[in-house]
PDB file of C-alpha atoms in Angstrom:
ATOM      1  CA  MET A   1      35.902  97.567  74.897  1.00 54.00           C
ATOM      2  CA  LYS A   2      33.794  96.475  77.889  1.00 53.00           C
ATOM      3  CA  SER A   3      30.806  95.743  75.652  1.00 51.00           C
ATOM      4  CA  ILE A   4      32.932  93.536  73.394  1.00 52.00           C
ATOM      5  CA  ARG A   5      34.117  91.473  76.385  1.00 51.00           C
ATOM      6  CA  SER A   6      30.555  91.200  77.665  1.00 47.00           C
ATOM      7  CA  ALA A   7      29.323  90.080  74.241  1.00 45.00           C
ATOM      8  CA  LEU A   8      32.083  87.462  73.985  1.00 42.00           C
ATOM      9  CA  ALA A   9      31.335  86.178  77.487  1.00 45.00           C
ATOM     10  CA  LEU A  10      27.639  85.885  76.611  1.00 42.00           C
ATOM     11  CA  ILE A  11      28.442  83.962  73.420  1.00 47.00           C
ATOM     12  CA  VAL A  12      30.697  81.536  75.321  1.00 39.00           C
ATOM     13  CA  ILE A  13      28.015  80.942  77.943  1.00 46.00           C
ATOM     14  CA  LEU A  14      25.375  80.313  75.272  1.00 41.00           C
ATOM     15  CA  LEU A  15      27.636  77.853  73.479  1.00 37.00           C
ATOM     16  CA  LEU A  16      28.290  75.958  76.713  1.00 38.00           C
ATOM     17  CA  CYS A  17      24.572  75.765  77.490  1.00 40.00           C
ATOM     18  CA  THR A  18      23.700  74.265  74.111  1.00 41.00           C
ATOM     19  CA  ALA A  19      26.177  71.383  74.291  1.00 43.00           C
ATOM     20  CA  CYS A  20      23.579  68.854  75.592  1.00 46.00           C
ATOM     21  CA  GLY A  21      26.165  66.606  77.192  1.00 42.00           C
ATOM     22  CA  GLN A  22      28.009  65.691  74.001  1.00 41.00           C
ATOM     23  CA  GLN A  23      31.011  67.886  74.802  1.00 40.00           C
ATOM     24  CA  SER A  24      31.973  65.921  77.911  1.00 39.00           C
ATOM     25  CA  ALA A  25      32.148  62.595  76.092  1.00 40.00           C
ATOM     26  CA  THR A  26      34.203  63.937  73.184  1.00 39.00           C
ATOM     27  CA  SER A  27      36.509  66.110  75.248  1.00 39.00           C
ATOM     28  CA  ALA A  28      37.362  63.202  77.555  1.00 41.00           C
ATOM     29  CA  ALA A  29      38.347  61.066  74.563  1.00 40.00           C
ATOM     30  CA  ASN A  30      40.436  63.881  73.056  1.00 40.00           C
ATOM     31  CA  SER A  31      42.229  64.811  76.271  1.00 39.00           C
ATOM     32  CA  PRO A  32      45.908  65.650  75.553  1.00 38.00           C
ATOM     33  CA  SER A  33      47.012  64.201  78.905  1.00 38.00           C
ATOM     34  CA  SER A  34      46.057  60.712  77.793  1.00 37.00           C
ATOM     35  CA  ASP A  35      48.874  58.462  76.529  1.00 40.00           C
ATOM     36  CA  VAL A  36      46.649  55.380  76.179  1.00 39.00           C
ATOM     37  CA  SER A  37      43.852  54.977  73.672  1.00 39.00           C
ATOM     38  CA  ALA A  38      40.336  55.660  74.975  1.00 42.00           C
ATOM     39  CA  ALA A  39      39.285  52.082  74.252  1.00 42.00           C
ATOM     40  CA  SER A  40      41.855  50.623  76.651  1.00 42.00           C
ATOM     41  CA  GLN A  41      41.185  53.103  79.483  1.00 44.00           C
ATOM     42  CA  PRO A  42      38.813  52.084  82.246  1.00 48.00           C
ATOM     43  CA  SER A  43      35.447  53.811  82.233  1.00 51.00           C
ATOM     44  CA  PRO A  44      34.853  56.563  84.805  1.00 45.00           C
ATOM     45  CA  ILE A  45      32.731  54.082  86.731  1.00 47.00           C
ATOM     46  CA  GLU A  46      35.497  51.486  86.905  1.00 47.00           C
ATOM     47  CA  SER A  47      38.017  54.178  87.884  1.00 42.00           C
ATOM     48  CA  ALA A  48      35.764  55.431  90.673  1.00 45.00           C
ATOM     49  CA  GLN A  49      35.240  51.913  91.987  1.00 45.00           C
ATOM     50  CA  THR A  50      38.937  50.981  91.999  1.00 44.00           C
ATOM     51  CA  ASN A  51      40.153  54.209  93.573  1.00 43.00           C
ATOM     52  CA  GLU A  52      42.056  53.134  96.697  1.00 39.00           C
ATOM     53  CA  ASN A  53      41.355  56.451  98.451  1.00 40.00           C
ATOM     54  CA  THR A  54      37.625  55.734  98.515  1.00 40.00           C
ATOM     55  CA  ALA A  55      36.353  53.353 101.158  1.00 41.00           C
ATOM     56  CA  PRO A  56      33.716  51.150  99.494  1.00 42.00           C
ATOM     57  CA  SER A  57      30.450  50.715 101.345  1.00 45.00           C
ATOM     58  CA  SER A  58      28.944  47.286 101.879  1.00 47.00           C
ATOM     59  CA  GLN A  59      26.318  48.054  99.209  1.00 48.00           C
ATOM     60  CA  ALA A  60      28.898  49.343  96.705  1.00 49.00           C
ATOM     61  CA  ALA A  61      30.644  45.962  96.728  1.00 56.00           C
ATOM     62  CA  SER A  62      27.617  44.296  95.136  1.00 89.00           C
ATOM     63  CA  VAL A  63      27.076  47.033  92.518  1.00 95.00           C
ATOM     64  CA  ASP A  64      28.848  46.782  89.164  1.00 96.00           C
ATOM     65  CA  VAL A  65      28.085  50.328  87.952  1.00 95.00           C
ATOM     66  CA  ASP A  66      27.488  52.991  90.618  1.00 96.00           C
ATOM     67  CA  LEU A  67      26.323  56.218  88.998  1.00 94.00           C
ATOM     68  CA  THR A  68      25.529  57.886  92.328  1.00 94.00           C
ATOM     69  CA  GLU A  69      29.192  58.717  92.937  1.00 92.00           C
ATOM     70  CA  LEU A  70      29.632  60.766  89.744  1.00 91.00           C
ATOM     71  CA  SER A  71      28.906  64.389  88.852  1.00 89.00           C
ATOM     72  CA  SER A  72      25.752  65.113  86.836  1.00 85.00           C
ATOM     73  CA  THR A  73      27.821  65.579  83.675  1.00 86.00           C
ATOM     74  CA  MET A  74      29.580  62.236  84.090  1.00 91.00           C
ATOM     75  CA  VAL A  75      26.335  60.426  84.967  1.00 90.00           C
ATOM     76  CA  PHE A  76      24.709  61.701  81.791  1.00 87.00           C
ATOM     77  CA  ALA A  77      27.771  60.727  79.730  1.00 90.00           C
ATOM     78  CA  GLU A  78      27.837  57.221  81.226  1.00 93.00           C
ATOM     79  CA  VAL A  79      24.088  56.722  80.664  1.00 91.00           C
ATOM     80  CA  ALA A  80      24.548  57.871  77.052  1.00 89.00           C
ATOM     81  CA  ASN A  81      27.347  55.299  76.755  1.00 93.00           C
ATOM     82  CA  MET A  82      25.019  52.632  78.160  1.00 93.00           C
ATOM     83  CA  MET A  83      22.454  53.521  75.492  1.00 89.00           C
ATOM     84  CA  MET A  84      25.034  53.400  72.691  1.00 90.00           C
ATOM     85  CA  GLN A  85      26.933  50.288  73.914  1.00 91.00           C
ATOM     86  CA  PRO A  86      24.326  48.270  75.859  1.00 91.00           C
ATOM     87  CA  ASP A  87      26.120  44.939  75.447  1.00 91.00           C
ATOM     88  CA  ASP A  88      28.913  46.227  77.725  1.00 94.00           C
ATOM     89  CA  TYR A  89      26.405  46.720  80.575  1.00 95.00           C
ATOM     90  CA  LEU A  90      23.709  44.048  80.183  1.00 95.00           C
ATOM     91  CA  GLY A  91      23.411  41.793  83.227  1.00 96.00           C
ATOM     92  CA  LYS A  92      25.303  44.192  85.477  1.00 97.00           C
ATOM     93  CA  THR A  93      23.923  45.659  88.680  1.00 97.00           C
ATOM     94  CA  VAL A  94      23.443  49.414  88.304  1.00 96.00           C
ATOM     95  CA  ARG A  95      22.764  52.043  90.970  1.00 97.00           C
ATOM     96  CA  ILE A  96      21.354  55.318  89.685  1.00 95.00           C
ATOM     97  CA  ARG A  97      19.814  58.458  91.160  1.00 95.00           C
ATOM     98  CA  GLY A  98      17.173  60.237  89.115  1.00 94.00           C
ATOM     99  CA  ILE A  99      13.566  61.269  88.753  1.00 95.00           C
ATOM    100  CA  PHE A 100      10.985  58.503  89.191  1.00 96.00           C
ATOM    101  CA  THR A 101       8.159  58.665  86.650  1.00 95.00           C
ATOM    102  CA  THR A 102       5.036  56.619  86.116  1.00 94.00           C
ATOM    103  CA  TYR A 103       2.448  56.260  83.398  1.00 94.00           C
ATOM    104  CA  GLN A 104      -0.769  54.288  83.713  1.00 92.00           C
ATOM    105  CA  ASP A 105      -2.382  53.232  80.456  1.00 93.00           C
ATOM    106  CA  PRO A 106      -6.042  54.299  80.765  1.00 94.00           C
ATOM    107  CA  GLN A 107      -7.289  51.347  78.697  1.00 95.00           C
ATOM    108  CA  THR A 108      -5.289  48.472  80.193  1.00 94.00           C
ATOM    109  CA  GLU A 109      -4.529  50.090  83.577  1.00 90.00           C
ATOM    110  CA  GLN A 110      -0.966  48.788  83.156  1.00 91.00           C
ATOM    111  CA  VAL A 111       1.533  50.947  85.089  1.00 92.00           C
ATOM    112  CA  TYR A 112       4.878  51.748  83.470  1.00 93.00           C
ATOM    113  CA  CYS A 113       7.754  53.165  85.539  1.00 96.00           C
ATOM    114  CA  GLY A 114      11.092  54.708  84.803  1.00 95.00           C
ATOM    115  CA  VAL A 115      14.016  56.610  86.232  1.00 95.00           C
ATOM    116  CA  THR A 116      15.364  59.565  84.266  1.00 93.00           C
ATOM    117  CA  VAL A 117      18.627  61.496  84.580  1.00 90.00           C
ATOM    118  CA  GLN A 118      19.280  64.922  83.112  1.00 85.00           C
ATOM    119  CA  ASP A 119      22.514  66.486  81.996  1.00 81.00           C
ATOM    120  CA  ALA A 120      24.094  69.328  83.978  1.00 80.00           C
ATOM    121  CA  THR A 121      22.096  72.025  82.146  1.00 82.00           C
ATOM    122  CA  ALA A 122      18.839  70.030  82.351  1.00 81.00           C
ATOM    123  CA  CYS A 123      18.291  70.357  78.606  1.00 85.00           C
ATOM    124  CA  CYS A 124      18.598  66.638  77.817  1.00 85.00           C
ATOM    125  CA  ALA A 125      17.334  63.540  79.602  1.00 87.00           C
ATOM    126  CA  GLN A 126      17.803  59.785  79.306  1.00 88.00           C
ATOM    127  CA  GLY A 127      16.680  56.941  81.456  1.00 87.00           C
ATOM    128  CA  PHE A 128      15.643  53.373  82.018  1.00 92.00           C
ATOM    129  CA  ASP A 129      12.395  51.489  82.271  1.00 94.00           C
ATOM    130  CA  ILE A 130      11.898  50.020  85.743  1.00 95.00           C
ATOM    131  CA  VAL A 131      10.261  46.654  86.333  1.00 94.00           C
ATOM    132  CA  MET A 132       8.701  46.928  89.768  1.00 92.00           C
ATOM    133  CA  PRO A 133       8.651  43.870  92.071  1.00 89.00           C
ATOM    134  CA  GLN A 134       5.655  41.540  91.616  1.00 89.00           C
ATOM    135  CA  THR A 135       4.479  42.291  95.137  1.00 91.00           C
ATOM    136  CA  ALA A 136       4.392  46.093  94.605  1.00 91.00           C
ATOM    137  CA  ARG A 137       0.891  47.554  94.317  1.00 91.00           C
ATOM    138  CA  TYR A 138       0.248  50.875  92.597  1.00 91.00           C
ATOM    139  CA  PRO A 139       0.253  53.571  93.958  1.00 91.00           C
ATOM    140  CA  ASN A 140       0.790  52.517  97.616  1.00 92.00           C
ATOM    141  CA  ASP A 141       4.114  50.695  97.142  1.00 92.00           C
ATOM    142  CA  TYR A 142       5.551  53.083  94.550  1.00 94.00           C
ATOM    143  CA  PRO A 143       7.640  56.216  95.122  1.00 95.00           C
ATOM    144  CA  ALA A 144       5.842  59.486  94.479  1.00 95.00           C
ATOM    145  CA  ASP A 145       5.703  60.460  90.799  1.00 94.00           C
ATOM    146  CA  ALA A 146       8.415  63.013  89.857  1.00 95.00           C
ATOM    147  CA  SER A 147      10.327  62.378  93.104  1.00 96.00           C
ATOM    148  CA  GLU A 148      14.091  61.922  93.252  1.00 96.00           C
ATOM    149  CA  VAL A 149      15.004  58.292  93.939  1.00 96.00           C
ATOM    150  CA  THR A 150      18.058  56.095  94.122  1.00 96.00           C
ATOM    151  CA  VAL A 151      17.359  52.735  92.537  1.00 96.00           C
ATOM    152  CA  CYS A 152      19.521  49.648  92.208  1.00 97.00           C
ATOM    153  CA  GLY A 153      18.757  46.860  89.744  1.00 96.00           C
ATOM    154  CA  THR A 154      20.002  44.529  87.034  1.00 97.00           C
ATOM    155  CA  LEU A 155      20.229  46.098  83.564  1.00 96.00           C
ATOM    156  CA  LEU A 156      18.498  44.035  80.887  1.00 95.00           C
ATOM    157  CA  ALA A 157      17.183  44.697  77.388  1.00 92.00           C
ATOM    158  CA  ASN A 158      13.600  44.607  76.187  1.00 86.00           C
ATOM    159  CA  GLU A 159      13.901  43.495  72.569  1.00 84.00           C
ATOM    160  CA  GLU A 160      10.169  43.403  71.681  1.00 84.00           C
ATOM    161  CA  LEU A 161      10.700  46.272  69.219  1.00 83.00           C
ATOM    162  CA  LYS A 162      14.037  44.995  67.863  1.00 81.00           C
ATOM    163  CA  ASN A 163      12.566  44.549  64.363  1.00 85.00           C
ATOM    164  CA  SER A 164      11.897  48.313  64.368  1.00 87.00           C
ATOM    165  CA  GLY A 165      15.485  49.006  65.405  1.00 83.00           C
ATOM    166  CA  ILE A 166      14.575  49.830  69.020  1.00 84.00           C
ATOM    167  CA  ILE A 167      16.008  48.135  72.096  1.00 83.00           C
ATOM    168  CA  LEU A 168      14.732  49.467  75.415  1.00 88.00           C
ATOM    169  CA  LEU A 169      16.918  49.137  78.500  1.00 92.00           C
ATOM    170  CA  ARG A 170      15.259  48.277  81.776  1.00 94.00           C
ATOM    171  CA  LEU A 171      16.199  47.694  85.385  1.00 96.00           C
ATOM    172  CA  GLU A 172      14.848  44.503  86.946  1.00 95.00           C
ATOM    173  CA  ASP A 173      15.045  43.127  90.501  1.00 94.00           C
ATOM    174  CA  VAL A 174      14.985  46.740  91.704  1.00 94.00           C
ATOM    175  CA  THR A 175      15.372  48.051  95.203  1.00 93.00           C
ATOM    176  CA  PHE A 176      14.900  51.653  96.261  1.00 93.00           C
ATOM    177  CA  GLU A 177      17.381  53.221  98.655  1.00 92.00           C
TER     178      GLU A 177
END
């Protein structure tokens, strides 16, 4: 009997680990405690920002979407939503905490930067391209590669590859906190 319970517990744990963040988005929409349709409910970001029990900081007042206040599961779900519904977020100021990455093209010496967030099990990752300030010089003015950063910037779309069906989201006018 003990081995059956252990086997069932192992199966449940394996199923939870393979969800890749999709469970949180679908379970929130199918929550039985909800009397209002998911489309008319405020996003977790809007709910967190309008919560009267939370004292907003001076920086939070100027941020439209603050992902630093959410759990890793909710951050990943909100970033996935941003990728699927970018028009709802374009032009908004976003604050996000994630892993800073760089790539320097060996031929052109162009430096590309990004910030990546992972889901709670670290099996899936999504992120944004970062447009560094014009005055920033690589590598002196850049955060260390693979370091955890909090970045704030305006979310815009790079539509150069739109004909191929690809729209890349990027943060411009960034500041690091």
